[in-house]
CSV table of C-alpha atoms (C1' of nucleotides) in Angstrom, one decimal:
chain,number,residue,atom,x,y,z
W,13,UNK,CA,108.3,115.8,119.0
W,14,UNK,CA,108.8,113.5,116.4
W,15,UNK,CA,108.4,109.7,116.3
W,16,UNK,CA,110.2,107.3,114.1
W,17,UNK,CA,107.2,107.3,111.7
W,18,UNK,CA,107.5,111.5,111.5
W,19,UNK,CA,111.1,111.1,110.6
W,20,UNK,CA,110.5,108.3,107.7
W,21,UNK,CA,108.1,110.6,106.2
W,22,UNK,CA,109.7,113.6,106.5
W,23,UNK,CA,112.9,112.4,105.1
W,24,UNK,CA,110.8,110.9,102.2
W,25,UNK,CA,108.8,113.9,101.5
W,26,UNK,CA,108.2,114.7,97.3
W,27,UNK,CA,110.2,111.4,96.7
W,28,UNK,CA,107.2,109.6,95.7
W,29,UNK,CA,103.6,110.2,95.2
W,30,UNK,CA,101.4,108.7,98.3
W,31,UNK,CA,99.1,109.6,101.0
W,32,UNK,CA,101.2,110.7,104.1
W,33,UNK,CA,98.2,110.3,106.4
W,34,UNK,CA,97.5,107.0,105.3
W,35,UNK,CA,101.2,105.8,105.3
W,36,UNK,CA,101.5,107.5,108.8
W,37,UNK,CA,98.3,105.4,110.4
W,38,UNK,CA,99.5,102.2,108.7
W,39,UNK,CA,103.2,102.3,109.5
W,40,UNK,CA,102.4,103.5,113.2
W,41,UNK,CA,99.7,100.5,113.8
W,42,UNK,CA,102.3,97.9,112.6
W,43,UNK,CA,105.0,99.5,114.8
W,44,UNK,CA,102.7,99.5,117.7
W,45,UNK,CA,101.6,95.8,117.3
W,46,UNK,CA,105.2,94.8,117.2
W,47,UNK,CA,106.5,97.0,119.8
W,48,UNK,CA,103.5,95.4,122.0
W,49,UNK,CA,104.3,92.1,120.8
W,50,UNK,CA,108.2,92.6,122.2
W,51,UNK,CA,107.0,93.8,125.6
W,52,UNK,CA,104.5,91.3,125.7
W,53,UNK,CA,106.9,88.3,125.4
W,54,UNK,CA,109.2,89.9,128.0
W,55,UNK,CA,106.6,90.1,130.7
W,56,UNK,CA,104.9,86.8,129.5
W,57,UNK,CA,108.3,85.0,130.2
W,58,UNK,CA,107.9,85.6,133.9
W,59,UNK,CA,105.2,82.8,134.0
W,60,UNK,CA,107.1,80.7,131.2
W,61,UNK,CA,104.5,81.4,128.3
W,62,UNK,CA,104.8,82.5,125.1
W,63,UNK,CA,102.8,85.0,123.3
W,64,UNK,CA,101.1,82.8,121.0
W,65,UNK,CA,100.3,80.4,123.9
W,66,UNK,CA,98.7,83.1,126.0
W,67,UNK,CA,97.0,84.3,123.2
W,68,UNK,CA,95.3,80.6,122.6
W,69,UNK,CA,94.4,80.4,126.1
W,70,UNK,CA,92.8,83.9,126.3
W,71,UNK,CA,90.4,83.3,123.9
W,72,UNK,CA,89.9,79.9,125.2
W,73,UNK,CA,89.3,81.6,128.8
W,74,UNK,CA,87.2,83.8,127.2
W,75,UNK,CA,84.5,80.6,126.3
W,76,UNK,CA,84.1,80.6,130.3
W,77,UNK,CA,84.4,78.2,132.9
W,78,UNK,CA,84.5,74.5,131.3
W,79,UNK,CA,83.8,76.4,128.0
W,80,UNK,CA,84.7,74.5,124.9
W,81,UNK,CA,86.0,75.5,121.3
W,82,UNK,CA,87.0,73.8,118.1
W,83,UNK,CA,90.3,74.1,116.5
W,84,UNK,CA,88.5,75.5,113.6
W,85,UNK,CA,86.9,78.0,115.7
W,86,UNK,CA,89.8,79.3,117.4
W,87,UNK,CA,91.9,79.2,114.1
W,88,UNK,CA,89.5,81.7,112.7
W,89,UNK,CA,88.9,84.0,115.7
W,90,UNK,CA,92.6,84.1,115.9
W,91,UNK,CA,93.1,84.5,112.2
W,92,UNK,CA,95.4,81.7,112.1
W,93,UNK,CA,95.7,78.6,109.7
W,94,UNK,CA,94.4,75.6,110.8
W,95,UNK,CA,97.5,74.1,110.5
W,96,UNK,CA,99.0,76.6,112.6
W,97,UNK,CA,96.3,76.1,115.1
W,98,UNK,CA,97.3,72.1,115.4
W,99,UNK,CA,100.7,73.4,116.1
W,100,UNK,CA,99.7,75.5,118.9
W,101,UNK,CA,97.4,73.0,120.7
W,102,UNK,CA,99.9,70.2,120.5
W,103,UNK,CA,102.4,72.6,122.3
W,104,UNK,CA,99.7,73.6,124.8
W,105,UNK,CA,98.4,70.1,125.4
W,106,UNK,CA,102.3,68.8,125.8
W,107,UNK,CA,102.7,71.3,128.3
W,108,UNK,CA,99.4,70.2,130.1
W,109,UNK,CA,97.5,74.0,129.9
W,110,UNK,CA,94.8,72.4,127.6
W,111,UNK,CA,93.0,69.2,127.0
W,112,UNK,CA,91.5,67.9,123.4
W,113,UNK,CA,88.4,65.9,123.5
W,114,UNK,CA,87.0,64.1,120.7
W,115,UNK,CA,83.1,64.7,119.8
W,116,UNK,CA,81.4,61.8,120.3
W,117,UNK,CA,78.3,62.6,118.1
W,118,UNK,CA,80.6,63.8,115.2
W,119,UNK,CA,83.4,62.2,115.7
W,120,UNK,CA,85.5,64.4,113.2
W,121,UNK,CA,85.2,67.5,115.5
W,122,UNK,CA,87.6,67.8,118.5
W,123,UNK,CA,86.6,70.0,121.7
W,124,UNK,CA,89.3,71.8,123.4
W,125,UNK,CA,89.0,73.1,126.9
W,126,UNK,CA,91.2,74.6,129.4
W,127,UNK,CA,92.6,72.4,132.4
W,128,UNK,CA,92.8,73.9,135.6
W,129,UNK,CA,96.3,74.5,135.7
W,130,UNK,CA,95.8,76.2,132.3
W,131,UNK,CA,93.1,78.7,133.5
W,132,UNK,CA,95.5,79.5,136.5
W,133,UNK,CA,98.5,80.3,134.5
W,134,UNK,CA,96.2,82.4,132.4
W,135,UNK,CA,95.1,84.6,135.0
W,136,UNK,CA,98.3,85.1,136.3
W,137,UNK,CA,99.6,86.1,132.8
W,138,UNK,CA,96.6,88.5,132.2
W,139,UNK,CA,98.1,90.5,134.9
W,140,UNK,CA,101.3,91.1,133.6
W,141,UNK,CA,99.9,91.4,129.8
W,142,UNK,CA,97.6,94.2,131.3
W,143,UNK,CA,100.4,96.1,132.6
W,144,UNK,CA,102.3,96.2,129.4
W,145,UNK,CA,99.4,97.1,127.2
W,146,UNK,CA,97.9,99.5,129.9
W,147,UNK,CA,101.4,101.5,129.7
W,148,UNK,CA,100.5,102.2,126.1
W,149,UNK,CA,97.0,102.8,125.8
W,150,UNK,CA,97.2,104.5,129.1
W,151,UNK,CA,99.1,107.6,127.6
W,152,UNK,CA,95.5,108.5,126.7
W,153,UNK,CA,92.8,109.5,128.7
W,154,UNK,CA,89.4,107.8,128.7
W,155,UNK,CA,88.0,109.9,126.5
W,156,UNK,CA,90.6,109.6,123.7
W,157,UNK,CA,90.6,106.0,124.2
W,158,UNK,CA,86.9,106.0,123.4
W,159,UNK,CA,88.0,107.9,120.3
W,160,UNK,CA,90.6,105.6,119.5
W,161,UNK,CA,88.2,102.3,119.6
W,162,UNK,CA,85.6,103.6,117.5
W,163,UNK,CA,88.2,104.8,114.9
W,164,UNK,CA,89.7,101.4,114.6
W,165,UNK,CA,86.6,99.8,114.9
W,166,UNK,CA,85.3,101.6,111.8
W,167,UNK,CA,88.1,100.4,110.1
W,168,UNK,CA,87.9,96.9,111.0
W,169,UNK,CA,84.5,96.5,110.3
W,170,UNK,CA,85.5,97.4,106.4
W,171,UNK,CA,88.0,94.8,106.6
W,172,UNK,CA,85.7,92.1,107.9
W,173,UNK,CA,82.7,92.8,105.8
W,174,UNK,CA,84.5,93.8,102.0
W,175,UNK,CA,81.1,94.3,100.2
W,176,UNK,CA,80.1,96.9,102.8
W,177,UNK,CA,80.2,100.7,101.4
Z,9,UNK,CA,77.2,97.0,114.2
Z,10,UNK,CA,79.3,94.7,116.1
Z,11,UNK,CA,83.1,94.0,114.7
Z,12,UNK,CA,84.6,90.8,116.0
Z,13,UNK,CA,86.0,92.2,118.8
Z,14,UNK,CA,83.0,93.9,120.0
Z,15,UNK,CA,81.5,90.0,120.1
Z,16,UNK,CA,84.9,88.8,121.9
Z,17,UNK,CA,84.4,91.2,124.4
Z,18,UNK,CA,80.5,90.8,125.1
Z,19,UNK,CA,81.0,87.2,125.5
Z,20,UNK,CA,83.7,87.9,128.0
Z,21,UNK,CA,82.1,90.5,130.1
Z,22,UNK,CA,82.3,90.0,133.9
Z,23,UNK,CA,84.6,86.7,133.6
Z,24,UNK,CA,87.3,88.1,134.2
Z,25,UNK,CA,89.0,91.3,135.7
Z,26,UNK,CA,90.4,93.5,132.6
Z,27,UNK,CA,89.6,96.9,131.0
Z,28,UNK,CA,87.7,96.5,128.1
Z,29,UNK,CA,88.8,99.8,126.3
Z,30,UNK,CA,92.5,98.5,126.6
Z,31,UNK,CA,91.5,95.0,125.0
Z,32,UNK,CA,89.5,96.4,122.6
Z,33,UNK,CA,91.6,98.8,121.3
Z,34,UNK,CA,94.8,96.6,121.3
Z,35,UNK,CA,92.9,93.4,119.6
Z,36,UNK,CA,91.6,95.5,117.1
Z,37,UNK,CA,95.1,97.1,116.1
Z,38,UNK,CA,96.2,93.6,116.1
Z,39,UNK,CA,93.6,92.4,113.5
Z,40,UNK,CA,93.9,95.2,111.5
Z,41,UNK,CA,97.5,94.9,111.1
Z,42,UNK,CA,97.2,91.3,110.3
Z,43,UNK,CA,94.4,91.7,107.9
Z,44,UNK,CA,96.4,94.4,106.1
Z,45,UNK,CA,99.2,91.9,105.9
Z,46,UNK,CA,97.1,89.6,104.2
Z,47,UNK,CA,95.5,91.9,101.7
Z,48,UNK,CA,98.7,93.5,100.7
Z,49,UNK,CA,100.2,89.5,100.3
Z,50,UNK,CA,97.8,89.0,97.6
Z,51,UNK,CA,98.0,92.8,95.6
Z,52,UNK,CA,101.8,92.4,95.7
Z,53,UNK,CA,102.0,89.0,94.6
Z,54,UNK,CA,100.9,90.8,91.3
Z,55,UNK,CA,104.7,92.3,91.0
Z,56,UNK,CA,106.2,89.2,92.1
Z,57,UNK,CA,107.1,90.8,95.6
Z,58,UNK,CA,106.4,89.4,99.4
Z,59,UNK,CA,105.4,92.0,102.0
Z,60,UNK,CA,108.6,91.6,103.7
Z,61,UNK,CA,110.7,92.4,100.4
Z,62,UNK,CA,108.7,95.4,99.5
Z,63,UNK,CA,108.7,96.8,103.5
Z,64,UNK,CA,112.7,96.7,102.6
Z,65,UNK,CA,112.5,98.3,99.7
Z,66,UNK,CA,110.1,100.9,100.6
Z,67,UNK,CA,112.6,102.1,103.7
Z,68,UNK,CA,115.8,101.8,101.5
Z,69,UNK,CA,113.8,103.8,98.7
Z,70,UNK,CA,112.8,106.3,101.4
Z,71,UNK,CA,116.6,107.1,101.6
Z,72,UNK,CA,116.2,108.9,98.0
Z,73,UNK,CA,118.1,108.4,94.4
Z,74,UNK,CA,121.2,106.6,95.3
Z,75,UNK,CA,120.4,106.2,98.7
Z,76,UNK,CA,122.1,103.6,101.0
Z,77,UNK,CA,122.0,102.5,104.2
Z,78,UNK,CA,123.6,99.9,106.5
Z,79,UNK,CA,121.9,96.4,107.9
Z,80,UNK,CA,121.9,97.5,111.0
Z,81,UNK,CA,120.2,101.0,110.4
Z,82,UNK,CA,117.9,99.0,108.6
Z,83,UNK,CA,117.3,96.1,111.1
Z,84,UNK,CA,116.7,99.0,113.5
Z,85,UNK,CA,114.2,100.9,111.4
Z,86,UNK,CA,112.4,97.8,110.6
Z,87,UNK,CA,112.5,96.1,114.0
Z,88,UNK,CA,114.0,93.1,112.5
Z,89,UNK,CA,116.7,91.4,114.2
Z,90,UNK,CA,120.4,92.1,112.4
Z,91,UNK,CA,119.9,88.1,111.6
Z,92,UNK,CA,116.6,88.3,109.8
Z,93,UNK,CA,117.7,91.8,107.9
Z,94,UNK,CA,120.8,89.4,106.7
Z,95,UNK,CA,118.2,86.8,105.3
Z,96,UNK,CA,115.9,89.6,103.6
Z,97,UNK,CA,119.1,91.1,101.8
Z,98,UNK,CA,120.2,87.7,100.5
Z,99,UNK,CA,116.5,87.3,99.2
Z,100,UNK,CA,116.4,90.6,97.7
Z,101,UNK,CA,120.1,90.4,96.3
Z,102,UNK,CA,119.6,87.1,94.5
Z,103,UNK,CA,116.3,88.8,92.8
Z,104,UNK,CA,118.5,91.7,91.9
Z,105,UNK,CA,116.5,94.4,93.6
Z,106,UNK,CA,119.2,95.3,95.9
Z,107,UNK,CA,123.0,95.5,95.8
Z,108,UNK,CA,125.5,95.1,98.7
Z,109,UNK,CA,129.0,97.1,98.6
Z,110,UNK,CA,131.5,96.8,101.4
Z,111,UNK,CA,132.7,100.0,102.4
Z,112,UNK,CA,136.2,101.1,101.7
Z,113,UNK,CA,137.3,102.9,104.7
Z,114,UNK,CA,135.5,100.7,107.0
Z,115,UNK,CA,135.4,97.2,106.1
Z,116,UNK,CA,133.2,95.8,108.4
Z,117,UNK,CA,130.6,97.6,107.3
Z,118,UNK,CA,128.2,97.0,104.5
Z,119,UNK,CA,125.8,99.8,102.5
Z,120,UNK,CA,123.0,98.7,100.6
Z,121,UNK,CA,121.1,100.4,97.8
Z,122,UNK,CA,118.5,100.1,95.4
Z,123,UNK,CA,119.2,98.4,91.8
Z,124,UNK,CA,117.4,100.5,89.1
Z,125,UNK,CA,115.3,97.2,88.7
Z,126,UNK,CA,114.7,97.4,92.3
Z,127,UNK,CA,113.4,100.9,92.4
Z,128,UNK,CA,111.3,100.3,89.3
Z,129,UNK,CA,109.5,97.7,91.3
Z,130,UNK,CA,109.3,99.4,94.2
Z,131,UNK,CA,107.6,102.1,92.4
Z,132,UNK,CA,105.0,99.9,90.8
Z,133,UNK,CA,104.5,98.0,94.2
Z,134,UNK,CA,103.6,101.2,95.9
Z,135,UNK,CA,100.5,101.7,93.6
Z,136,UNK,CA,99.3,98.4,94.8
Z,137,UNK,CA,99.7,98.5,98.3
Z,138,UNK,CA,98.5,102.2,98.5
Z,139,UNK,CA,95.0,101.0,97.2
Z,140,UNK,CA,94.8,98.1,100.0
Z,141,UNK,CA,95.7,100.8,102.6
Z,142,UNK,CA,93.4,103.4,101.4
Z,143,UNK,CA,90.5,100.9,101.5
Z,144,UNK,CA,91.3,100.6,105.0
Z,145,UNK,CA,92.2,104.1,106.0
Z,146,UNK,CA,89.9,105.6,103.6
Z,147,UNK,CA,86.4,104.5,105.8
Z,148,UNK,CA,87.5,107.5,107.8
Z,149,UNK,CA,87.5,111.4,106.5
Z,150,UNK,CA,90.5,113.4,106.5
Z,151,UNK,CA,89.5,114.9,109.9
Z,152,UNK,CA,89.3,111.5,111.5
Z,153,UNK,CA,92.4,110.5,109.8
Z,154,UNK,CA,94.4,113.6,111.6
Z,155,UNK,CA,92.8,112.4,114.8
Z,156,UNK,CA,93.9,108.8,114.4
Z,157,UNK,CA,97.3,109.7,113.4
Z,158,UNK,CA,97.7,111.7,116.4
Z,159,UNK,CA,96.6,109.1,119.0
Z,160,UNK,CA,98.6,106.5,117.4
Z,161,UNK,CA,101.6,108.9,117.6
Z,162,UNK,CA,101.1,109.6,121.3
Z,163,UNK,CA,101.3,106.0,122.2
Z,164,UNK,CA,104.1,105.5,119.6
Z,165,UNK,CA,106.4,108.1,121.2
Z,166,UNK,CA,105.5,106.2,125.0
Z,167,UNK,CA,106.9,103.2,123.5
Z,168,UNK,CA,109.7,104.5,121.7
Z,169,UNK,CA,110.7,106.7,125.0
Z,170,UNK,CA,110.2,104.3,127.8
Z,171,UNK,CA,111.9,106.8,130.1
Z,172,UNK,CA,109.4,109.5,129.6
Z,173,UNK,CA,106.1,110.1,131.2
H,27,DG,C1',153.3,97.3,117.5
H,28,DC,C1',150.2,94.3,119.8
H,29,DA,C1',147.0,92.6,122.6
H,30,DA,C1',142.3,93.4,124.7
H,31,DG,C1',138.0,94.9,123.9
H,32,DG,C1',134.1,96.6,120.7
H,33,DT,C1',131.5,97.0,116.7
H,34,DA,C1',129.3,95.4,112.4
H,35,DT,C1',128.0,91.3,109.7
H,36,DT,C1',127.0,86.5,109.0
H,37,DT,C1',126.3,81.8,109.7
H,38,DC,C1',123.8,78.4,112.6
H,39,DG,C1',120.2,75.8,115.0
H,40,DC,C1',115.8,76.2,116.2
H,41,DC,C1',110.5,77.6,115.8
H,42,DA,C1',105.9,79.2,114.4
H,43,DG,C1',103.3,79.4,110.8
H,44,DC,C1',101.4,78.8,105.9
H,45,DG,C1',99.7,76.2,101.7
H,46,DA,C1',98.9,72.0,99.7
H,47,DA,C1',98.0,67.0,100.7
H,48,DT,C1',96.1,63.4,103.6
H,49,DC,C1',93.1,60.5,106.6
H,50,DT,C1',88.8,60.0,108.8
H,51,DT,C1',84.1,60.7,109.5
H,52,DT,C1',79.7,62.5,107.7
H,53,DC,C1',76.3,64.1,104.5
H,54,DG,C1',73.9,63.9,99.8
H,55,DT,C1',71.9,62.0,96.4
H,56,DC,C1',70.2,58.6,93.7
G,30,DG,C1',72.1,51.5,101.0
G,31,DA,C1',76.0,52.8,98.4
G,32,DC,C1',79.5,56.3,96.6
G,33,DG,C1',80.9,60.7,95.7
G,34,DA,C1',81.1,65.1,97.7
G,35,DA,C1',82.4,68.2,101.7
G,36,DA,C1',83.9,68.9,106.2
G,37,DG,C1',87.1,68.7,110.2
G,38,DA,C1',91.6,67.7,111.8
G,39,DT,C1',96.2,66.8,111.1
G,40,DT,C1',100.9,65.7,108.4
G,41,DC,C1',104.2,67.4,105.4
G,42,DG,C1',107.8,70.6,103.3
G,43,DC,C1',109.0,75.1,103.3
G,44,DT,C1',110.1,80.0,104.5
G,45,DG,C1',111.3,84.0,107.6
G,46,DG,C1',112.8,85.3,111.7
G,47,DC,C1',115.0,85.1,116.3
G,48,DG,C1',119.0,84.4,119.7
G,49,DA,C1',123.5,83.1,120.1
G,50,DA,C1',127.8,82.1,118.6
G,51,DA,C1',131.0,82.8,115.1
G,52,DT,C1',134.0,86.0,112.0
G,53,DA,C1',136.3,90.2,110.5
G,54,DC,C1',137.4,94.2,111.3
G,55,DC,C1',138.6,98.5,114.0
G,56,DT,C1',140.2,101.3,117.9
G,57,DT,C1',142.2,101.8,122.6
G,58,DG,C1',145.6,101.3,125.9
G,59,DC,C1',149.9,100.1,127.6
DNA sequence: GCAAGGTATTTCGCCAGCGAATCTTTCGTC
DNA sequence: GACGAAAGATTCGCTGGCGAAATACCTTGC
């Protein structure tokens, strides 16, 4: 059975010089990410969160109980511009899910931490998000998941270490 | 060697209940797509194109010489809202890369086609984009690429056919 | 033949993100 | 110890995309 990318590529064969495998891989990843975002949007709406809010809470929650992070760290981890992160934190702080604390020893810095309410909502949202992602990744058995994760990792390493081979 | 996703997941183990494999796969795909978009932005700037413009020209070009498509078709294929597609086409038409033709027999409809200039620029841009994507996907040998494409396809089929399995 | 409903596109108001510029604080150097 | 460079966060102006409403057109049923 064909997916939309197969149809795209077939309709297209011979009309221009390009690598079909590469095209298929890249386009499928783009579509999967887009699908995922849309599906997650729907699921997260149930707890009143938007995707970008959840994503931010998620990486903040990863710091552990009472864990903190600076806006720049979060911006780098989430691959968002510093300005974008300021905007996200504004929204989250206004909603009471996050707290900004100006550092004492270096007053340029700001630490961000989850409020207890933020942590609670994040935990609720994790379940919902998990369902969507499990639906997608769950088509694959555990072995295939391992293989997929490894292949993706090799590509990501290349992108994160431009110097390397 | 670890990538940023490994580090994220490790830092995080035991702190919340979730499937590490799924998390790793999803997060890596998101990062790869983001990396790709950023790298492509840079490359395409050389021909004065933005990513969303190239993407639209690309699917239009796939229709073949003199091929046409309606805005709604393009919107569906590119997973963009109809309103968003109008905006894209406005930009492209103003730049002279695309032409809108109101259909004669059904005057609600609009057909879109590449101008010759649009086709030329698209072809030039394909090379540049190819380089970036090849760099990423090229870490994998042909066999691994086939495996990856197949795994992605299985997931995409699931997302495009919600009823199924 | 005409009203009601459906379809294709566009307009409108809004939002998150980006890059550049700004402001504050700290660090290095003389 | 003062002054310029650097670092961290924020503000500002702009852009692409979204959802909802509006517009224009076709089609069906009476």
